[in-house]
Amino acid sequence: MGLLSDPNRRKAITSLTLSVLPDVVCYLAGIAWFMGLAFEPFTLRTYMSENAMGSTMVEERFPSGERALATAREFAAHKKKVGGMPVDWLVKTMRAQGLEVFTQSFSRNLPFPDESKERFVVRGTNVYGILRAPRAPRTEALVLSAPCSPGNSNNQAVGLLLGLAQYFRSQIYWAKDIIFLVNEHDLIGVQAWLEGYHHTNITGMGYTPLQGRAGSIQAALSLELNSDVVTSLDLVLEGLNGQLPNLDLANLFHAFCQKLGILCTIQGKLQRSDWDTVEGYTHSAQTMLLMVLKQASGRPWGEHGLFLRYHIEAASIRGVNSFRQYKTDATSIGRLFEGMVRKLNNLLERLHQSYFFYLMPSLTRFVSIGYYMPAFGLLTTILLLRALDLWVHLGTPTPVTEDGVGEGESPSSPGLLSVLTPVVISHLTGVALYTLPVLSQEMAVEHFPVSETEAVVLTAIAIYTAGLALPHNTHRLISGEGTEQGWRVLKLVALLYLAVLLGCTALINFSLGFILAVTLVPAAACVTPHVPKALSAVAMVLLSPGCTILYCVFLFQELQEVPVSLAEGWMLFLSVISQGILDHALYGSLVYPLLALLVYPCWLLFWNILFWK
Amino acid sequence: MAAPLTLVLILSVTIRAVLFRSSLAELISERVEVVSPLNAWKRVVEGLALLDLGVSPYSGDVFHETPLVIYLFHFVVDYAEIVFMIVDGITAVALYLAVQNYNKNVFRKQKYALEADRYPHDCLELMRSPKEMHYIPLKVAMFYLLNPFTILSCVAKSTCGLNNAVMALFILSTLKGSALLSAIFLALATYQSIYPLTLFAPGLLFLLQRLYIPVNPCRSRFWFFTVQYSVMFIGSLLVIVCLSFFLLGSWDFIPSVYGFILSVPDLTPNIGLFWYFFAEMFEHFRFFFICVFQINVFFYTIPLSVKLKEHPVFLIFMQIAIISIFKSYPTVGDIALYMAFLPVWSHLYRFLRNIFLVSCVLLACTALFPVLWHLWIYAGSANSNFYYAITLLFNVGQILLVSDYFYAYLRREHHLSQGLYLRRKDGSEATLVLK
């Protein structure tokens, strides 16, 4: 209690907040801490926590890689003939292997056409076969899924899936039902299947109910394979809203890759052993930043992403065929899956021993929540310091004589209206940004020569820009002259609002919270009505959430080593926005509503302060 | 003053009505922060269904409300939403009238003291002006009705609103000086949730003060009134309990309501301190720690009554706050009741030390509750420790808030007797430090 009640110490604390120095130090320290996370000595080596998967040995005997590839070719031929998913052939084949086969048809109207995947009204069928566990009551299940993609891709994945099904059928050690799922229209199909399986309907999907079910799904693996041989396998972990599967799943994958001598990557990056060189550090920093950016986007980066919402640990494994000499054949990949499924089969309870909050600078290294949260904490400290500073200013217009007892009259409190008005108007702008783009697409298409998708994106950008002009003009009309106290109170409210908002975001999706904090915190900390208007207005716009997305697009391309020109980057930016809106409508991703309804209005409050008169 | 109060009432009823009609109502009524096993509407409906079937509502382990509540809703279950809105309105009006009355008394007392020149001369700025006090009752009503916690609690149809109304009526009747009504409402409140028993002390102290009976164990008048008030209290409590017995025809409700409150068998997470602690505890320590935790609620009554015997209304505030922090199944509705009193102590603002810190903590925790709940229950990525950490922080924030007000109140009283600008013996400025 001494720290809080002793007036002298309290004075020391508050005087500390009055200078700018701690802010700068906190900001730099936060960034440095974050970048330091990729430095290998600061990270932890991954280890298997789950006993049931750790010490139990399994032997992989999957023999029929070649046969799987033959099945894949047959599948490709049938797919070509039907011009879509060869449902009948799949049902026949799976039934011939002795699985219980069921189909589910689904339909979904997108709110506006998805131009990157060229779809608007989606109709499709999922086919799944259940291998009943011979050795246990059928209360638990595992899922192996492969998408039936248009064109020539992913045939091998389906072939391998069917090959595995045939092999698994003849084994006797299964204690969990295994569901082999071939889904159409990638994520939409998975979404329909999962909603059907769990009897929920959260996204307005139309689907037929599932005829056959297995027990509660413990884990899911999704397979994407485009070629007969691969050079490496890439592990994809980032799921919907930045959710990650238990780290043990990644450990399991890595363990089997080691055992079978398969090259494995994460974010498409191989691990390097030279951590003490600049290149080594840059490499792991790139890997980590890619993970951060992917996680921040809140999109499911593979089919596994939707399983995570249902409390099912899931990962996607993607075969990569590059120009390396060393190739891995389908038999080895089949053995990898066999091993992973067998270990998951041994699980006695859901994967929960290892970490759920982590970043991975490489496949064998991870940073847990306790290590990365301080970076974010340092950034939010700035907001709290500024807020404390404002509080001290507001409370004591004259110097404090003794603990809490100020001389002179207490300052006239600014009207509630002058603070409430900007808050309400900003949020109304946010609501407009959230609802109008999709609602007004028809009108926009009628009046402007644009497609629906462009209409949605451009309306969103237009409302976003219009929001900059709107609020600071209206609040003056309503509440008259703003006072010096007025903006201080508004800024205090906005700072606390931002701190709580970022804090909550960072807990759910650290990457998103951190990226927003990196750009929003300096803007929020520095803004006052007394700085040069034009210059700081430009700075504010450059640090706004919209521009943050733009930077992230460029950074992402740079990190993936496919840099883009400005024009291409802009087009990518537009497609990212439309994808964000679609992800929200289709799968319930929360990034778009978060940005539109909360972060953007919060930023508008600071914009408002800049133009306070 | 009636017009603004009506306006606030209309506004708050509108907000509640809108929320009742929206899809949020269902979501809110499932939140563990808003409803507890004691006061969840879902359980009341279950109890009603059992009652209609002719089965004791306490058979099974679902229903834990008192018999009077279930018989009340037996008649008005179709109008439950209106009932809950009216109950909130009653609470607010009762608090409004009570605080108006209290402020009148405070001002009168201050006037007499000023006329008798009892205050040191530099304390004039601590005096309270009628202008400042004029809006306090309205603010109290507003703090209760427009507090998001109350709104959530009302929309969830948590029976906590009923308890709050009974407590508010107890406060009103006490401040109006009606010993009988005060005892009856205190008995009702105790009957509802046991803990308001601790309000017996401030109620008695206030009535004694009002009758100019000094708190002196040697005086027979003191004992006479104490016994009188106790008899009224115990008598009405007995009447209510017996009434419940005759309504229900069995004593089932005693273990099912009071046993449930005291022995805390349901460890569903809530914003209180019990659930995690007892979920983690070895079974054979359980009884001992239940006693420790429960005594904790009642224990503070004694020192606080001794310290605040001249200020029973502040004591009521402290007691309500302590109950809502330390009770076994707290919900945000309980917090709303004592928070409604904060405007009454707005003159203590200059002596509050940690109000900024505390409000930040409470604000952040309120936002973090649903986030961590989501991470724990839905995403499965966090665990109960995360949620309990926030619960702890929230309660620490509340305790800091209450102790800050306590300190500020005592300090103002100290200044009123010793002068505002304290000097050391050597003439330099002195500061008060709470070690």
mmCIF file of N, CA, C and O in Angstrom, chain B residues 198-265:
data_model
loop_
_atom_site.group_PDB
_atom_site.id
_atom_site.type_symbol
_atom_site.label_atom_id
_atom_site.label_comp_id
_atom_site.label_asym_id
_atom_site.label_seq_id
_atom_site.Cartn_x
_atom_site.Cartn_y
_atom_site.Cartn_z
ATOM 1 N N THR B 198 -25.811 -8.428 7.784
ATOM 2 C CA THR B 198 -24.810 -7.498 8.319
ATOM 3 C C THR B 198 -25.321 -6.066 8.291
ATOM 4 O O THR B 198 -24.736 -5.197 8.924
ATOM 5 N N LEU B 199 -26.412 -5.814 7.538
ATOM 6 C CA LEU B 199 -26.945 -4.453 7.512
ATOM 7 C C LEU B 199 -27.736 -4.152 8.778
ATOM 8 O O LEU B 199 -28.173 -3.021 8.985
ATOM 9 N N PHE B 200 -27.903 -5.160 9.600
ATOM 10 C CA PHE B 200 -28.610 -4.946 10.865
ATOM 11 C C PHE B 200 -27.900 -3.866 11.672
ATOM 12 O O PHE B 200 -28.543 -2.964 12.206
ATOM 13 N N ALA B 201 -26.575 -3.961 11.724
ATOM 14 C CA ALA B 201 -25.818 -3.016 12.545
ATOM 15 C C ALA B 201 -26.011 -1.573 12.081
ATOM 16 O O ALA B 201 -26.411 -0.717 12.881
ATOM 17 N N PRO B 202 -25.768 -1.250 10.810
ATOM 18 C CA PRO B 202 -25.972 0.142 10.398
ATOM 19 C C PRO B 202 -27.418 0.593 10.539
ATOM 20 O O PRO B 202 -27.673 1.745 10.925
ATOM 21 N N GLY B 203 -28.367 -0.322 10.267
ATOM 22 C CA GLY B 203 -29.775 0.048 10.410
ATOM 23 C C GLY B 203 -30.067 0.460 11.835
ATOM 24 O O GLY B 203 -30.655 1.516 12.100
ATOM 25 N N LEU B 204 -29.601 -0.371 12.765
ATOM 26 C CA LEU B 204 -29.829 -0.078 14.178
ATOM 27 C C LEU B 204 -29.144 1.222 14.571
ATOM 28 O O LEU B 204 -29.745 2.094 15.224
ATOM 29 N N LEU B 205 -27.899 1.392 14.135
ATOM 30 C CA LEU B 205 -27.149 2.602 14.497
ATOM 31 C C LEU B 205 -27.860 3.845 13.985
ATOM 32 O O LEU B 205 -27.962 4.861 14.673
ATOM 33 N N PHE B 206 -28.377 3.758 12.761
ATOM 34 C CA PHE B 206 -29.041 4.933 12.201
ATOM 35 C C PHE B 206 -30.289 5.270 13.006
ATOM 36 O O PHE B 206 -30.531 6.434 13.353
ATOM 37 N N LEU B 207 -31.087 4.242 13.312
ATOM 38 C CA LEU B 207 -32.333 4.512 14.029
ATOM 39 C C LEU B 207 -32.047 5.063 15.426
ATOM 40 O O LEU B 207 -32.733 5.956 15.907
ATOM 41 N N LEU B 208 -30.999 4.520 16.050
ATOM 42 C CA LEU B 208 -30.602 5.033 17.369
ATOM 43 C C LEU B 208 -30.227 6.501 17.269
ATOM 44 O O LEU B 208 -30.662 7.341 18.071
ATOM 45 N N GLN B 209 -29.441 6.790 16.236
ATOM 46 C CA GLN B 209 -28.990 8.171 16.064
ATOM 47 C C GLN B 209 -30.174 9.100 15.855
ATOM 48 O O GLN B 209 -30.227 10.202 16.362
ATOM 49 N N ARG B 210 -31.125 8.592 15.092
ATOM 50 C CA ARG B 210 -32.283 9.410 14.758
ATOM 51 C C ARG B 210 -33.121 9.705 15.995
ATOM 52 O O ARG B 210 -33.721 10.774 16.120
ATOM 53 N N LEU B 211 -33.151 8.731 16.911
ATOM 54 C CA LEU B 211 -33.924 8.929 18.138
ATOM 55 C C LEU B 211 -33.072 9.577 19.236
ATOM 56 O O LEU B 211 -33.476 9.646 20.378
ATOM 57 N N TYR B 212 -31.879 10.012 18.884
ATOM 58 C CA TYR B 212 -30.949 10.656 19.834
ATOM 59 C C TYR B 212 -30.636 9.754 21.011
ATOM 60 O O TYR B 212 -30.571 10.193 22.162
ATOM 61 N N ILE B 213 -30.543 8.454 20.738
ATOM 62 C CA ILE B 213 -30.136 7.527 21.795
ATOM 63 C C ILE B 213 -28.642 7.271 21.619
ATOM 64 O O ILE B 213 -28.220 6.806 20.567
ATOM 65 N N PRO B 214 -27.836 7.606 22.599
ATOM 66 C CA PRO B 214 -26.402 7.367 22.444
ATOM 67 C C PRO B 214 -26.096 5.868 22.466
ATOM 68 O O PRO B 214 -26.781 5.109 23.151
ATOM 69 N N VAL B 215 -25.080 5.502 21.710
ATOM 70 C CA VAL B 215 -24.680 4.096 21.712
ATOM 71 C C VAL B 215 -23.857 3.838 22.953
ATOM 72 O O VAL B 215 -22.646 4.013 22.967
ATOM 73 N N ASN B 216 -24.551 3.461 24.005
ATOM 74 C CA ASN B 216 -23.878 3.304 25.287
ATOM 75 C C ASN B 216 -24.461 2.091 25.985
ATOM 76 O O ASN B 216 -25.631 2.079 26.353
ATOM 77 N N PRO B 217 -23.671 1.054 26.170
ATOM 78 C CA PRO B 217 -24.199 -0.185 26.742
ATOM 79 C C PRO B 217 -24.716 -0.010 28.166
ATOM 80 O O PRO B 217 -25.406 -0.888 28.674
ATOM 81 N N CYS B 218 -24.387 1.090 28.828
ATOM 82 C CA CYS B 218 -24.847 1.246 30.201
ATOM 83 C C CYS B 218 -26.267 1.798 30.280
ATOM 84 O O CYS B 218 -26.922 1.739 31.305
ATOM 85 N N ARG B 219 -26.689 2.354 29.129
ATOM 86 C CA ARG B 219 -28.016 2.972 29.160
ATOM 87 C C ARG B 219 -29.101 1.953 28.879
ATOM 88 O O ARG B 219 -28.969 1.119 27.983
ATOM 89 N N SER B 220 -30.179 2.009 29.623
ATOM 90 C CA SER B 220 -31.261 1.051 29.395
ATOM 91 C C SER B 220 -32.016 1.379 28.114
ATOM 92 O O SER B 220 -32.501 0.483 27.416
ATOM 93 N N ARG B 221 -32.073 2.668 27.737
ATOM 94 C CA ARG B 221 -32.821 3.037 26.526
ATOM 95 C C ARG B 221 -32.181 2.403 25.296
ATOM 96 O O ARG B 221 -32.857 1.962 24.383
ATOM 97 N N PHE B 222 -30.859 2.367 25.314
ATOM 98 C CA PHE B 222 -30.126 1.752 24.203
ATOM 99 C C PHE B 222 -30.525 0.295 24.068
ATOM 100 O O PHE B 222 -30.880 -0.185 22.991
ATOM 101 N N TRP B 223 -30.485 -0.410 25.219
ATOM 102 C CA TRP B 223 -30.820 -1.835 25.172
ATOM 103 C C TRP B 223 -32.272 -2.040 24.799
ATOM 104 O O TRP B 223 -32.608 -2.947 24.056
ATOM 105 N N PHE B 224 -33.127 -1.170 25.329
ATOM 106 C CA PHE B 224 -34.550 -1.312 25.051
ATOM 107 C C PHE B 224 -34.798 -1.232 23.542
ATOM 108 O O PHE B 224 -35.452 -2.075 22.947
ATOM 109 N N PHE B 225 -34.186 -0.215 22.917
ATOM 110 C CA PHE B 225 -34.443 -0.061 21.486
ATOM 111 C C PHE B 225 -33.809 -1.190 20.674
ATOM 112 O O PHE B 225 -34.398 -1.703 19.718
ATOM 113 N N THR B 226 -32.611 -1.581 21.097
ATOM 114 C CA THR B 226 -31.935 -2.669 20.378
ATOM 115 C C THR B 226 -32.778 -3.927 20.392
ATOM 116 O O THR B 226 -32.988 -4.575 19.367
ATOM 117 N N VAL B 227 -33.278 -4.233 21.596
ATOM 118 C CA VAL B 227 -34.095 -5.441 21.718
ATOM 119 C C VAL B 227 -35.362 -5.289 20.886
ATOM 120 O O VAL B 227 -35.771 -6.200 20.154
ATOM 121 N N GLN B 228 -35.944 -4.096 20.939
ATOM 122 C CA GLN B 228 -37.168 -3.851 20.178
ATOM 123 C C GLN B 228 -36.934 -4.106 18.684
ATOM 124 O O GLN B 228 -37.697 -4.809 18.025
ATOM 125 N N TYR B 229 -35.834 -3.541 18.186
ATOM 126 C CA TYR B 229 -35.529 -3.666 16.748
ATOM 127 C C TYR B 229 -35.222 -5.120 16.395
ATOM 128 O O TYR B 229 -35.710 -5.638 15.388
ATOM 129 N N SER B 230 -34.476 -5.788 17.282
ATOM 130 C CA SER B 230 -34.140 -7.190 17.014
ATOM 131 C C SER B 230 -35.395 -8.035 16.986
ATOM 132 O O SER B 230 -35.543 -8.916 16.133
ATOM 133 N N VAL B 231 -36.291 -7.770 17.933
ATOM 134 C CA VAL B 231 -37.512 -8.569 17.980
ATOM 135 C C VAL B 231 -38.318 -8.356 16.702
ATOM 136 O O VAL B 231 -38.813 -9.312 16.097
ATOM 137 N N MET B 232 -38.390 -7.103 16.289
ATOM 138 C CA MET B 232 -39.116 -6.833 15.049
ATOM 139 C C MET B 232 -38.485 -7.577 13.886
ATOM 140 O O MET B 232 -39.169 -8.180 13.059
ATOM 141 N N PHE B 233 -37.143 -7.533 13.853
ATOM 142 C CA PHE B 233 -36.427 -8.175 12.761
ATOM 143 C C PHE B 233 -36.630 -9.687 12.775
ATOM 144 O O PHE B 233 -37.056 -10.291 11.795
ATOM 145 N N ILE B 234 -36.358 -10.272 13.957
ATOM 146 C CA ILE B 234 -36.451 -11.732 14.041
ATOM 147 C C ILE B 234 -37.887 -12.178 13.851
ATOM 148 O O ILE B 234 -38.175 -13.179 13.178
ATOM 149 N N GLY B 235 -38.806 -11.409 14.414
ATOM 150 C CA GLY B 235 -40.222 -11.734 14.267
ATOM 151 C C GLY B 235 -40.619 -11.774 12.802
ATOM 152 O O GLY B 235 -41.206 -12.757 12.324
ATOM 153 N N SER B 236 -40.261 -10.724 12.069
ATOM 154 C CA SER B 236 -40.697 -10.716 10.657
ATOM 155 C C SER B 236 -39.960 -11.792 9.869
ATOM 156 O O SER B 236 -40.538 -12.385 8.957
ATOM 157 N N LEU B 237 -38.725 -12.060 10.250
ATOM 158 C CA LEU B 237 -37.998 -13.128 9.560
ATOM 159 C C LEU B 237 -38.709 -14.466 9.777
ATOM 160 O O LEU B 237 -38.916 -15.244 8.840
ATOM 161 N N LEU B 238 -39.133 -14.689 11.060
ATOM 162 C CA LEU B 238 -39.841 -15.931 11.370
ATOM 163 C C LEU B 238 -41.137 -16.012 10.582
ATOM 164 O O LEU B 238 -41.485 -17.056 10.023
ATOM 165 N N VAL B 239 -41.855 -14.895 10.548
ATOM 166 C CA VAL B 239 -43.130 -14.877 9.825
ATOM 167 C C VAL B 239 -42.898 -15.244 8.364
ATOM 168 O O VAL B 239 -43.601 -16.089 7.801
ATOM 169 N N ILE B 240 -41.860 -14.648 7.769
ATOM 170 C CA ILE B 240 -41.612 -14.899 6.341
ATOM 171 C C ILE B 240 -41.227 -16.359 6.117
ATOM 172 O O ILE B 240 -41.723 -17.015 5.205
ATOM 173 N N VAL B 241 -40.362 -16.861 6.986
ATOM 174 C CA VAL B 241 -39.923 -18.245 6.815
ATOM 175 C C VAL B 241 -41.099 -19.200 6.989
ATOM 176 O O VAL B 241 -41.283 -20.147 6.213
ATOM 177 N N CYS B 242 -41.935 -18.917 8.002
ATOM 178 C CA CYS B 242 -43.089 -19.793 8.223
ATOM 179 C C CYS B 242 -44.063 -19.687 7.064
ATOM 180 O O CYS B 242 -44.642 -20.689 6.632
ATOM 181 N N LEU B 243 -44.218 -18.482 6.558
ATOM 182 C CA LEU B 243 -45.088 -18.295 5.402
ATOM 183 C C LEU B 243 -44.606 -19.161 4.246
ATOM 184 O O LEU B 243 -45.404 -19.840 3.590
ATOM 185 N N SER B 244 -43.285 -19.164 4.046
ATOM 186 C CA SER B 244 -42.715 -19.999 2.978
ATOM 187 C C SER B 244 -43.036 -21.460 3.227
ATOM 188 O O SER B 244 -43.387 -22.195 2.318
ATOM 189 N N PHE B 245 -42.919 -21.832 4.523
ATOM 190 C CA PHE B 245 -43.199 -23.230 4.859
ATOM 191 C C PHE B 245 -44.645 -23.588 4.528
ATOM 192 O O PHE B 245 -44.930 -24.621 3.923
ATOM 193 N N PHE B 246 -45.553 -22.686 4.883
ATOM 194 C CA PHE B 246 -46.959 -23.003 4.630
ATOM 195 C C PHE B 246 -47.276 -22.982 3.141
ATOM 196 O O PHE B 246 -48.100 -23.748 2.660
ATOM 197 N N LEU B 247 -46.618 -22.120 2.407
ATOM 198 C CA LEU B 247 -46.843 -22.088 0.965
ATOM 199 C C LEU B 247 -46.376 -23.387 0.321
ATOM 200 O O LEU B 247 -47.020 -23.932 -0.563
ATOM 201 N N LEU B 248 -45.243 -23.848 0.801
ATOM 202 C CA LEU B 248 -44.581 -24.955 0.122
ATOM 203 C C LEU B 248 -44.912 -26.292 0.763
ATOM 204 O O LEU B 248 -44.900 -27.325 0.105
ATOM 205 N N GLY B 249 -45.228 -26.232 2.057
ATOM 206 C CA GLY B 249 -45.567 -27.460 2.767
ATOM 207 C C GLY B 249 -44.367 -28.302 3.146
ATOM 208 O O GLY B 249 -44.517 -29.460 3.519
ATOM 209 N N SER B 250 -43.171 -27.747 3.033
ATOM 210 C CA SER B 250 -42.013 -28.526 3.487
ATOM 211 C C SER B 250 -40.862 -27.579 3.782
ATOM 212 O O SER B 250 -40.889 -26.414 3.385
ATOM 213 N N TRP B 251 -39.884 -28.118 4.473
ATOM 214 C CA TRP B 251 -38.715 -27.282 4.801
ATOM 215 C C TRP B 251 -37.606 -27.459 3.773
ATOM 216 O O TRP B 251 -36.476 -27.068 4.015
ATOM 217 N N ASP B 252 -37.942 -28.052 2.640
ATOM 218 C CA ASP B 252 -36.939 -28.293 1.592
ATOM 219 C C ASP B 252 -36.094 -27.071 1.272
ATOM 220 O O ASP B 252 -34.928 -27.188 0.930
ATOM 221 N N PHE B 253 -36.723 -25.926 1.355
ATOM 222 C CA PHE B 253 -36.030 -24.732 0.847
ATOM 223 C C PHE B 253 -34.873 -24.312 1.731
ATOM 224 O O PHE B 253 -33.973 -23.614 1.276
ATOM 225 N N ILE B 254 -34.879 -24.704 2.987
ATOM 226 C CA ILE B 254 -33.796 -24.244 3.878
ATOM 227 C C ILE B 254 -32.439 -24.768 3.389
ATOM 228 O O ILE B 254 -31.536 -23.978 3.105
ATOM 229 N N PRO B 255 -32.260 -26.098 3.265
ATOM 230 C CA PRO B 255 -30.952 -26.549 2.741
ATOM 231 C C PRO B 255 -30.725 -26.108 1.302
ATOM 232 O O PRO B 255 -29.593 -25.819 0.916
ATOM 233 N N SER B 256 -31.810 -26.036 0.536
ATOM 234 C CA SER B 256 -31.630 -25.790 -0.888
ATOM 235 C C SER B 256 -31.283 -24.328 -1.174
ATOM 236 O O SER B 256 -30.632 -24.034 -2.172
ATOM 237 N N VAL B 257 -31.709 -23.422 -0.316
ATOM 238 C CA VAL B 257 -31.368 -22.012 -0.534
ATOM 239 C C VAL B 257 -30.187 -21.625 0.345
ATOM 240 O O VAL B 257 -29.134 -21.226 -0.147
ATOM 241 N N TYR B 258 -30.354 -21.777 1.656
ATOM 242 C CA TYR B 258 -29.323 -21.257 2.553
ATOM 243 C C TYR B 258 -28.130 -22.185 2.614
ATOM 244 O O TYR B 258 -26.983 -21.729 2.666
ATOM 245 N N GLY B 259 -28.426 -23.481 2.577
ATOM 246 C CA GLY B 259 -27.323 -24.438 2.522
ATOM 247 C C GLY B 259 -26.504 -24.216 1.262
ATOM 248 O O GLY B 259 -25.274 -24.250 1.278
ATOM 249 N N PHE B 260 -27.201 -23.928 0.203
ATOM 250 C CA PHE B 260 -26.535 -23.703 -1.080
ATOM 251 C C PHE B 260 -25.666 -22.446 -1.048
ATOM 252 O O PHE B 260 -24.560 -22.427 -1.572
ATOM 253 N N ILE B 261 -26.197 -21.409 -0.387
ATOM 254 C CA ILE B 261 -25.413 -20.170 -0.317
ATOM 255 C C ILE B 261 -24.192 -20.370 0.570
ATOM 256 O O ILE B 261 -23.095 -19.927 0.249
ATOM 257 N N LEU B 262 -24.393 -21.061 1.687
ATOM 258 C CA LEU B 262 -23.314 -21.130 2.671
ATOM 259 C C LEU B 262 -22.275 -22.189 2.338
ATOM 260 O O LEU B 262 -21.092 -21.984 2.583
ATOM 261 N N SER B 263 -22.694 -23.313 1.751
ATOM 262 C CA SER B 263 -21.695 -24.368 1.553
ATOM 263 C C SER B 263 -21.118 -24.370 0.138
ATOM 264 O O SER B 263 -20.207 -25.136 -0.154
ATOM 265 N N VAL B 264 -21.630 -23.499 -0.736
ATOM 266 C CA VAL B 264 -21.061 -23.282 -2.066
ATOM 267 C C VAL B 264 -20.785 -24.573 -2.828
ATOM 268 O O VAL B 264 -19.643 -24.854 -3.197
ATOM 269 N N PRO B 265 -21.813 -25.380 -3.075
ATOM 270 C CA PRO B 265 -21.539 -26.609 -3.826
ATOM 271 C C PRO B 265 -21.375 -26.378 -5.322
ATOM 272 O O PRO B 265 -20.746 -27.177 -5.999
#
